[in-house]
């Protein structure tokens, strides 16, 4: 059905891009990836090409296809070297792939924050990455890295919209990594209060 739907769309960028976003919202990432790559084929500007490759990179990353995601995101960066969306996803790929490079991930988050300072998810992902580095440290170095992580998490929460449950969920998960269960539960409860249905699984962590 999905292939048939794509074949019926007009030969323009926007319908394919919109379809990729719809499938992404539905968490149907295989289909989102196909739609994003179709949008690239119909892109007429560098900006459209960057968006299409960013969407493809996001879907590939979520599917665990990190090398593929990196390729798409680098192509998107070549089309638009000032896209915060590209850089945050590059950061997540470098952090989450089988052989992580958290220093490079943080460098990508810094660039993302320069080009899109209002995207609060940048600071949440940056904080998570710092927390993962802190877990591999000891003593004063670990304490300093933990403090850096908490500063980024705080910035994410302070800047987030009141109805943004995903940021609060992400921040809670990072506090869990930092072995701060009290703070984690605080943000899990906040996420559940905003959207109980999509965060029902968090109840097991707070009961």
PDB file of C-alpha atoms in Angstrom:
ATOM      1  CA  UNK A   1       0.000   0.000   0.000  1.00  0.00           C
ATOM      2  CA  UNK A   2       2.792   2.403   0.897  1.00  0.00           C
ATOM      3  CA  UNK A   3       4.516   1.912  -2.466  1.00  0.00           C
ATOM      4  CA  UNK A   4       1.218   2.541  -4.223  1.00  0.00           C
ATOM      5  CA  UNK A   5       0.652   5.741  -2.263  1.00  0.00           C
ATOM      6  CA  UNK A   6       4.078   7.086  -3.150  1.00  0.00           C
ATOM      7  CA  UNK A   7       3.527   6.286  -6.819  1.00  0.00           C
ATOM      8  CA  UNK A   8       0.349   8.381  -6.807  1.00  0.00           C
ATOM      9  CA  UNK A   9       1.933  11.519  -5.372  1.00  0.00           C
ATOM     10  CA  UNK A  10       2.712  14.476  -7.653  1.00  0.00           C
ATOM     11  CA  UNK A  11       6.300  14.948  -8.783  1.00  0.00           C
ATOM     12  CA  UNK A  12       7.057  17.583  -6.147  1.00  0.00           C
ATOM     13  CA  UNK A  13       9.140  17.712  -2.994  1.00  0.00           C
ATOM     14  CA  UNK A  14       6.475  18.726  -0.456  1.00  0.00           C
ATOM     15  CA  UNK A  15       4.084  15.745  -0.713  1.00  0.00           C
ATOM     16  CA  UNK A  16       6.906  13.235  -0.225  1.00  0.00           C
ATOM     17  CA  UNK A  17       8.418  15.265   2.604  1.00  0.00           C
ATOM     18  CA  UNK A  18       5.049  15.541   4.348  1.00  0.00           C
ATOM     19  CA  UNK A  19       4.485  11.807   3.941  1.00  0.00           C
ATOM     20  CA  UNK A  20       7.889  11.099   5.508  1.00  0.00           C
ATOM     21  CA  UNK A  21       6.916  13.217   8.514  1.00  0.00           C
ATOM     22  CA  UNK A  22       3.539  11.478   8.849  1.00  0.00           C
ATOM     23  CA  UNK A  23       5.165   8.046   8.809  1.00  0.00           C
ATOM     24  CA  UNK A  24       7.783   9.280  11.280  1.00  0.00           C
ATOM     25  CA  UNK A  25       5.064  10.487  13.674  1.00  0.00           C
ATOM     26  CA  UNK A  26       3.450   7.053  13.358  1.00  0.00           C
ATOM     27  CA  UNK A  27       6.849   5.446  14.077  1.00  0.00           C
ATOM     28  CA  UNK A  28       6.720   3.606  10.752  1.00  0.00           C
ATOM     29  CA  UNK A  29      10.338   4.373  10.062  1.00  0.00           C
ATOM     30  CA  UNK A  30      10.941   2.011   7.152  1.00  0.00           C
ATOM     31  CA  UNK A  31       8.192   3.768   5.238  1.00  0.00           C
ATOM     32  CA  UNK A  32       9.361   7.178   6.463  1.00  0.00           C
ATOM     33  CA  UNK A  33      12.827   6.421   5.088  1.00  0.00           C
ATOM     34  CA  UNK A  34      11.457   5.508   1.661  1.00  0.00           C
ATOM     35  CA  UNK A  35       9.329   8.651   1.534  1.00  0.00           C
ATOM     36  CA  UNK A  36      12.268  10.837   2.608  1.00  0.00           C
ATOM     37  CA  UNK A  37      14.499   9.421  -0.122  1.00  0.00           C
ATOM     38  CA  UNK A  38      11.705  10.003  -2.632  1.00  0.00           C
ATOM     39  CA  UNK A  39      11.531  13.627  -1.470  1.00  0.00           C
ATOM     40  CA  UNK A  40      15.256  14.021  -2.178  1.00  0.00           C
ATOM     41  CA  UNK A  41      14.698  12.887  -5.770  1.00  0.00           C
ATOM     42  CA  UNK A  42      12.140  15.673  -6.205  1.00  0.00           C
ATOM     43  CA  UNK A  43      14.088  18.396  -4.373  1.00  0.00           C
ATOM     44  CA  UNK A  44      14.679  21.499  -6.466  1.00  0.00           C
ATOM     45  CA  UNK A  45      16.767  23.515  -4.001  1.00  0.00           C
ATOM     46  CA  UNK A  46      19.680  22.812  -1.678  1.00  0.00           C
ATOM     47  CA  UNK A  47      17.410  23.540   1.289  1.00  0.00           C
ATOM     48  CA  UNK A  48      14.873  20.931   0.180  1.00  0.00           C
ATOM     49  CA  UNK A  49      17.666  18.451  -0.444  1.00  0.00           C
ATOM     50  CA  UNK A  50      19.007  19.048   3.066  1.00  0.00           C
ATOM     51  CA  UNK A  51      15.586  18.473   4.629  1.00  0.00           C
ATOM     52  CA  UNK A  52      15.084  15.268   2.662  1.00  0.00           C
ATOM     53  CA  UNK A  53      18.446  13.856   3.645  1.00  0.00           C
ATOM     54  CA  UNK A  54      17.901  14.929   7.259  1.00  0.00           C
ATOM     55  CA  UNK A  55      14.594  13.063   7.342  1.00  0.00           C
ATOM     56  CA  UNK A  56      16.227  10.004   5.769  1.00  0.00           C
ATOM     57  CA  UNK A  57      19.054  10.185   8.300  1.00  0.00           C
ATOM     58  CA  UNK A  58      16.624  10.406  11.212  1.00  0.00           C
ATOM     59  CA  UNK A  59      14.701   7.323  10.104  1.00  0.00           C
ATOM     60  CA  UNK A  60      17.869   5.344   9.412  1.00  0.00           C
ATOM     61  CA  UNK A  61      19.242   6.323  12.834  1.00  0.00           C
ATOM     62  CA  UNK A  62      16.102   5.207  14.658  1.00  0.00           C
ATOM     63  CA  UNK A  63      16.230   1.927  12.737  1.00  0.00           C
ATOM     64  CA  UNK A  64      19.797   1.404  13.959  1.00  0.00           C
ATOM     65  CA  UNK A  65      21.286   1.793  10.475  1.00  0.00           C
ATOM     66  CA  UNK A  66      24.010   4.130  11.690  1.00  0.00           C
ATOM     67  CA  UNK A  67      26.379   3.986   8.709  1.00  0.00           C
ATOM     68  CA  UNK A  68      23.478   4.628   6.371  1.00  0.00           C
ATOM     69  CA  UNK A  69      22.243   7.461   8.588  1.00  0.00           C
ATOM     70  CA  UNK A  70      25.700   9.018   8.653  1.00  0.00           C
ATOM     71  CA  UNK A  71      25.857   8.944   4.858  1.00  0.00           C
ATOM     72  CA  UNK A  72      22.472  10.661   4.476  1.00  0.00           C
ATOM     73  CA  UNK A  73      23.264  13.287   7.114  1.00  0.00           C
ATOM     74  CA  UNK A  74      26.638  14.091   5.582  1.00  0.00           C
ATOM     75  CA  UNK A  75      24.904  14.562   2.223  1.00  0.00           C
ATOM     76  CA  UNK A  76      22.426  16.851   3.916  1.00  0.00           C
ATOM     77  CA  UNK A  77      25.267  18.818   5.495  1.00  0.00           C
ATOM     78  CA  UNK A  78      26.841  19.262   2.076  1.00  0.00           C
ATOM     79  CA  UNK A  79      23.563  20.797   0.892  1.00  0.00           C
ATOM     80  CA  UNK A  80      23.163  23.028   3.969  1.00  0.00           C
ATOM     81  CA  UNK A  81      26.117  23.388   6.323  1.00  0.00           C
ATOM     82  CA  UNK A  82      24.096  25.481   8.794  1.00  0.00           C
ATOM     83  CA  UNK A  83      21.278  23.055   9.580  1.00  0.00           C
ATOM     84  CA  UNK A  84      20.829  22.472  13.294  1.00  0.00           C
ATOM     85  CA  UNK A  85      18.658  19.450  12.497  1.00  0.00           C
ATOM     86  CA  UNK A  86      21.523  17.836  10.612  1.00  0.00           C
ATOM     87  CA  UNK A  87      24.043  18.438  13.393  1.00  0.00           C
ATOM     88  CA  UNK A  88      21.886  17.162  16.272  1.00  0.00           C
ATOM     89  CA  UNK A  89      21.237  13.937  14.402  1.00  0.00           C
ATOM     90  CA  UNK A  90      24.905  13.580  13.506  1.00  0.00           C
ATOM     91  CA  UNK A  91      25.610  13.914  17.225  1.00  0.00           C
ATOM     92  CA  UNK A  92      23.154  11.163  18.091  1.00  0.00           C
ATOM     93  CA  UNK A  93      24.602   8.871  15.422  1.00  0.00           C
ATOM     94  CA  UNK A  94      28.158   9.349  16.697  1.00  0.00           C
ATOM     95  CA  UNK A  95      26.974   8.687  20.256  1.00  0.00           C
ATOM     96  CA  UNK A  96      24.702   5.693  19.640  1.00  0.00           C
ATOM     97  CA  UNK A  97      26.542   3.694  16.983  1.00  0.00           C
ATOM     98  CA  UNK A  98      28.361   0.450  17.823  1.00  0.00           C
ATOM     99  CA  UNK A  99      31.686   2.257  18.253  1.00  0.00           C
ATOM    100  CA  UNK A 100      30.610   5.555  19.823  1.00  0.00           C
ATOM    101  CA  UNK A 101      32.586   8.786  19.602  1.00  0.00           C
ATOM    102  CA  UNK A 102      31.071  10.973  22.323  1.00  0.00           C
ATOM    103  CA  UNK A 103      33.615  13.762  21.841  1.00  0.00           C
ATOM    104  CA  UNK A 104      32.601  14.077  18.206  1.00  0.00           C
ATOM    105  CA  UNK A 105      28.960  13.859  19.227  1.00  0.00           C
ATOM    106  CA  UNK A 106      29.385  16.802  21.590  1.00  0.00           C
ATOM    107  CA  UNK A 107      31.121  18.789  18.851  1.00  0.00           C
ATOM    108  CA  UNK A 108      28.031  18.202  16.673  1.00  0.00           C
ATOM    109  CA  UNK A 109      25.690  19.330  19.473  1.00  0.00           C
ATOM    110  CA  UNK A 110      27.707  22.526  19.872  1.00  0.00           C
ATOM    111  CA  UNK A 111      27.252  23.281  16.177  1.00  0.00           C
ATOM    112  CA  UNK A 112      23.545  22.415  16.375  1.00  0.00           C
ATOM    113  CA  UNK A 113      23.133  24.898  19.241  1.00  0.00           C
ATOM    114  CA  UNK A 114      24.854  27.619  17.200  1.00  0.00           C
ATOM    115  CA  UNK A 115      22.615  27.176  14.175  1.00  0.00           C
ATOM    116  CA  UNK A 116      19.363  26.355  15.999  1.00  0.00           C
ATOM    117  CA  UNK A 117      19.628  27.686  19.569  1.00  0.00           C
ATOM    118  CA  UNK A 118      15.875  27.397  20.171  1.00  0.00           C
ATOM    119  CA  UNK A 119      15.757  23.620  19.691  1.00  0.00           C
ATOM    120  CA  UNK A 120      15.600  22.402  23.294  1.00  0.00           C
ATOM    121  CA  UNK A 121      16.178  18.779  22.264  1.00  0.00           C
ATOM    122  CA  UNK A 122      19.783  19.725  21.451  1.00  0.00           C
ATOM    123  CA  UNK A 123      20.491  20.442  25.121  1.00  0.00           C
ATOM    124  CA  UNK A 124      18.694  17.290  26.270  1.00  0.00           C
ATOM    125  CA  UNK A 125      20.771  15.111  23.930  1.00  0.00           C
ATOM    126  CA  UNK A 126      23.945  17.030  24.816  1.00  0.00           C
ATOM    127  CA  UNK A 127      23.247  16.456  28.506  1.00  0.00           C
ATOM    128  CA  UNK A 128      22.635  12.764  27.915  1.00  0.00           C
ATOM    129  CA  UNK A 129      25.959  12.439  26.115  1.00  0.00           C
ATOM    130  CA  UNK A 130      27.816  14.215  28.918  1.00  0.00           C
ATOM    131  CA  UNK A 131      26.115  11.874  31.391  1.00  0.00           C
ATOM    132  CA  UNK A 132      27.355   8.853  29.440  1.00  0.00           C
ATOM    133  CA  UNK A 133      30.875  10.266  29.579  1.00  0.00           C
ATOM    134  CA  UNK A 134      30.521  10.825  33.342  1.00  0.00           C
ATOM    135  CA  UNK A 135      29.599   7.171  33.809  1.00  0.00           C
ATOM    136  CA  UNK A 136      33.009   6.174  32.462  1.00  0.00           C
ATOM    137  CA  UNK A 137      34.888   8.526  34.799  1.00  0.00           C
ATOM    138  CA  UNK A 138      35.743   8.543  38.468  1.00  0.00           C
ATOM    139  CA  UNK A 139      36.299  11.090  41.212  1.00  0.00           C
ATOM    140  CA  UNK A 140      36.516  14.795  40.461  1.00  0.00           C
ATOM    141  CA  UNK A 141      36.402  14.307  36.690  1.00  0.00           C
ATOM    142  CA  UNK A 142      33.112  12.410  36.975  1.00  0.00           C
ATOM    143  CA  UNK A 143      31.659  15.056  39.283  1.00  0.00           C
ATOM    144  CA  UNK A 144      32.572  17.875  36.899  1.00  0.00           C
ATOM    145  CA  UNK A 145      31.155  16.030  33.905  1.00  0.00           C
ATOM    146  CA  UNK A 146      27.960  15.283  35.838  1.00  0.00           C
ATOM    147  CA  UNK A 147      27.602  18.966  36.681  1.00  0.00           C
ATOM    148  CA  UNK A 148      28.028  19.867  32.996  1.00  0.00           C
ATOM    149  CA  UNK A 149      25.357  17.317  32.096  1.00  0.00           C
ATOM    150  CA  UNK A 150      22.908  18.703  34.656  1.00  0.00           C
ATOM    151  CA  UNK A 151      23.429  22.242  33.372  1.00  0.00           C
ATOM    152  CA  UNK A 152      22.460  21.141  29.856  1.00  0.00           C
ATOM    153  CA  UNK A 153      19.452  19.217  31.163  1.00  0.00           C
ATOM    154  CA  UNK A 154      18.304  22.232  33.145  1.00  0.00           C
ATOM    155  CA  UNK A 155      18.582  24.437  30.072  1.00  0.00           C
ATOM    156  CA  UNK A 156      16.493  21.952  28.088  1.00  0.00           C
ATOM    157  CA  UNK A 157      13.736  21.887  30.711  1.00  0.00           C
ATOM    158  CA  UNK A 158      13.698  25.637  31.278  1.00  0.00           C
ATOM    159  CA  UNK A 159      13.401  26.311  27.551  1.00  0.00           C
ATOM    160  CA  UNK A 160      10.889  23.563  26.740  1.00  0.00           C
ATOM    161  CA  UNK A 161       7.225  24.240  26.121  1.00  0.00           C
ATOM    162  CA  UNK A 162       4.999  23.277  29.095  1.00  0.00           C
ATOM    163  CA  UNK A 163       3.364  20.499  27.037  1.00  0.00           C
ATOM    164  CA  UNK A 164       6.614  18.920  25.811  1.00  0.00           C
ATOM    165  CA  UNK A 165       6.484  15.510  27.447  1.00  0.00           C
ATOM    166  CA  UNK A 166       9.324  14.069  25.334  1.00  0.00           C
ATOM    167  CA  UNK A 167      11.912  16.469  26.737  1.00  0.00           C
ATOM    168  CA  UNK A 168      10.860  15.635  30.284  1.00  0.00           C
ATOM    169  CA  UNK A 169      10.978  11.923  29.501  1.00  0.00           C
ATOM    170  CA  UNK A 170      14.458  12.265  27.973  1.00  0.00           C
ATOM    171  CA  UNK A 171      15.710  14.291  30.921  1.00  0.00           C
ATOM    172  CA  UNK A 172      14.321  11.695  33.331  1.00  0.00           C
ATOM    173  CA  UNK A 173      16.125   8.922  31.455  1.00  0.00           C
ATOM    174  CA  UNK A 174      19.376  10.860  31.682  1.00  0.00           C
ATOM    175  CA  UNK A 175      18.988  11.404  35.428  1.00  0.00           C
ATOM    176  CA  UNK A 176      18.468   7.657  35.693  1.00  0.00           C
ATOM    177  CA  UNK A 177      21.821   7.175  33.940  1.00  0.00           C
ATOM    178  CA  UNK A 178      23.350   9.577  36.474  1.00  0.00           C
ATOM    179  CA  UNK A 179      22.001   7.399  39.313  1.00  0.00           C
ATOM    180  CA  UNK A 180      19.699  10.186  40.473  1.00  0.00           C
ATOM    181  CA  UNK A 181      16.430   8.229  40.866  1.00  0.00           C
ATOM    182  CA  UNK A 182      14.621  11.015  42.709  1.00  0.00           C
ATOM    183  CA  UNK A 183      15.176  13.503  39.894  1.00  0.00           C
ATOM    184  CA  UNK A 184      14.393  10.852  37.289  1.00  0.00           C
ATOM    185  CA  UNK A 185      11.029  10.082  38.902  1.00  0.00           C
ATOM    186  CA  UNK A 186      10.237  13.805  39.075  1.00  0.00           C
ATOM    187  CA  UNK A 187      10.556  14.140  35.310  1.00  0.00           C
ATOM    188  CA  UNK A 188       8.857  10.821  34.571  1.00  0.00           C
ATOM    189  CA  UNK A 189       5.830  12.015  36.550  1.00  0.00           C
ATOM    190  CA  UNK A 190       5.861  15.305  34.651  1.00  0.00           C
ATOM    191  CA  UNK A 191       5.915  13.433  31.316  1.00  0.00           C
ATOM    192  CA  UNK A 192       3.015  11.192  32.393  1.00  0.00           C
ATOM    193  CA  UNK A 193       0.992  14.219  33.547  1.00  0.00           C
ATOM    194  CA  UNK A 194       1.360  15.785  30.089  1.00  0.00           C
ATOM    195  CA  UNK A 195       0.672  12.656  28.002  1.00  0.00           C
ATOM    196  CA  UNK A 196      -0.311   9.597  29.996  1.00  0.00           C
ATOM    197  CA  UNK A 197      -0.972   7.364  26.989  1.00  0.00           C
ATOM    198  CA  UNK A 198       2.436   7.740  25.341  1.00  0.00           C
ATOM    199  CA  UNK A 199       4.308   7.504  28.646  1.00  0.00           C
ATOM    200  CA  UNK A 200       2.373   4.687  30.304  1.00  0.00           C
ATOM    201  CA  UNK A 201       5.525   2.516  30.331  1.00  0.00           C
ATOM    202  CA  UNK A 202       7.182   4.956  32.735  1.00  0.00           C
ATOM    203  CA  UNK A 203       4.799   3.976  35.525  1.00  0.00           C
ATOM    204  CA  UNK A 204       6.799   0.810  36.116  1.00  0.00           C
ATOM    205  CA  UNK A 205       9.808   2.992  36.891  1.00  0.00           C
ATOM    206  CA  UNK A 206       8.086   5.115  39.538  1.00  0.00           C
ATOM    207  CA  UNK A 207       5.951   2.549  41.345  1.00  0.00           C
TER     208      UNK A 207
END
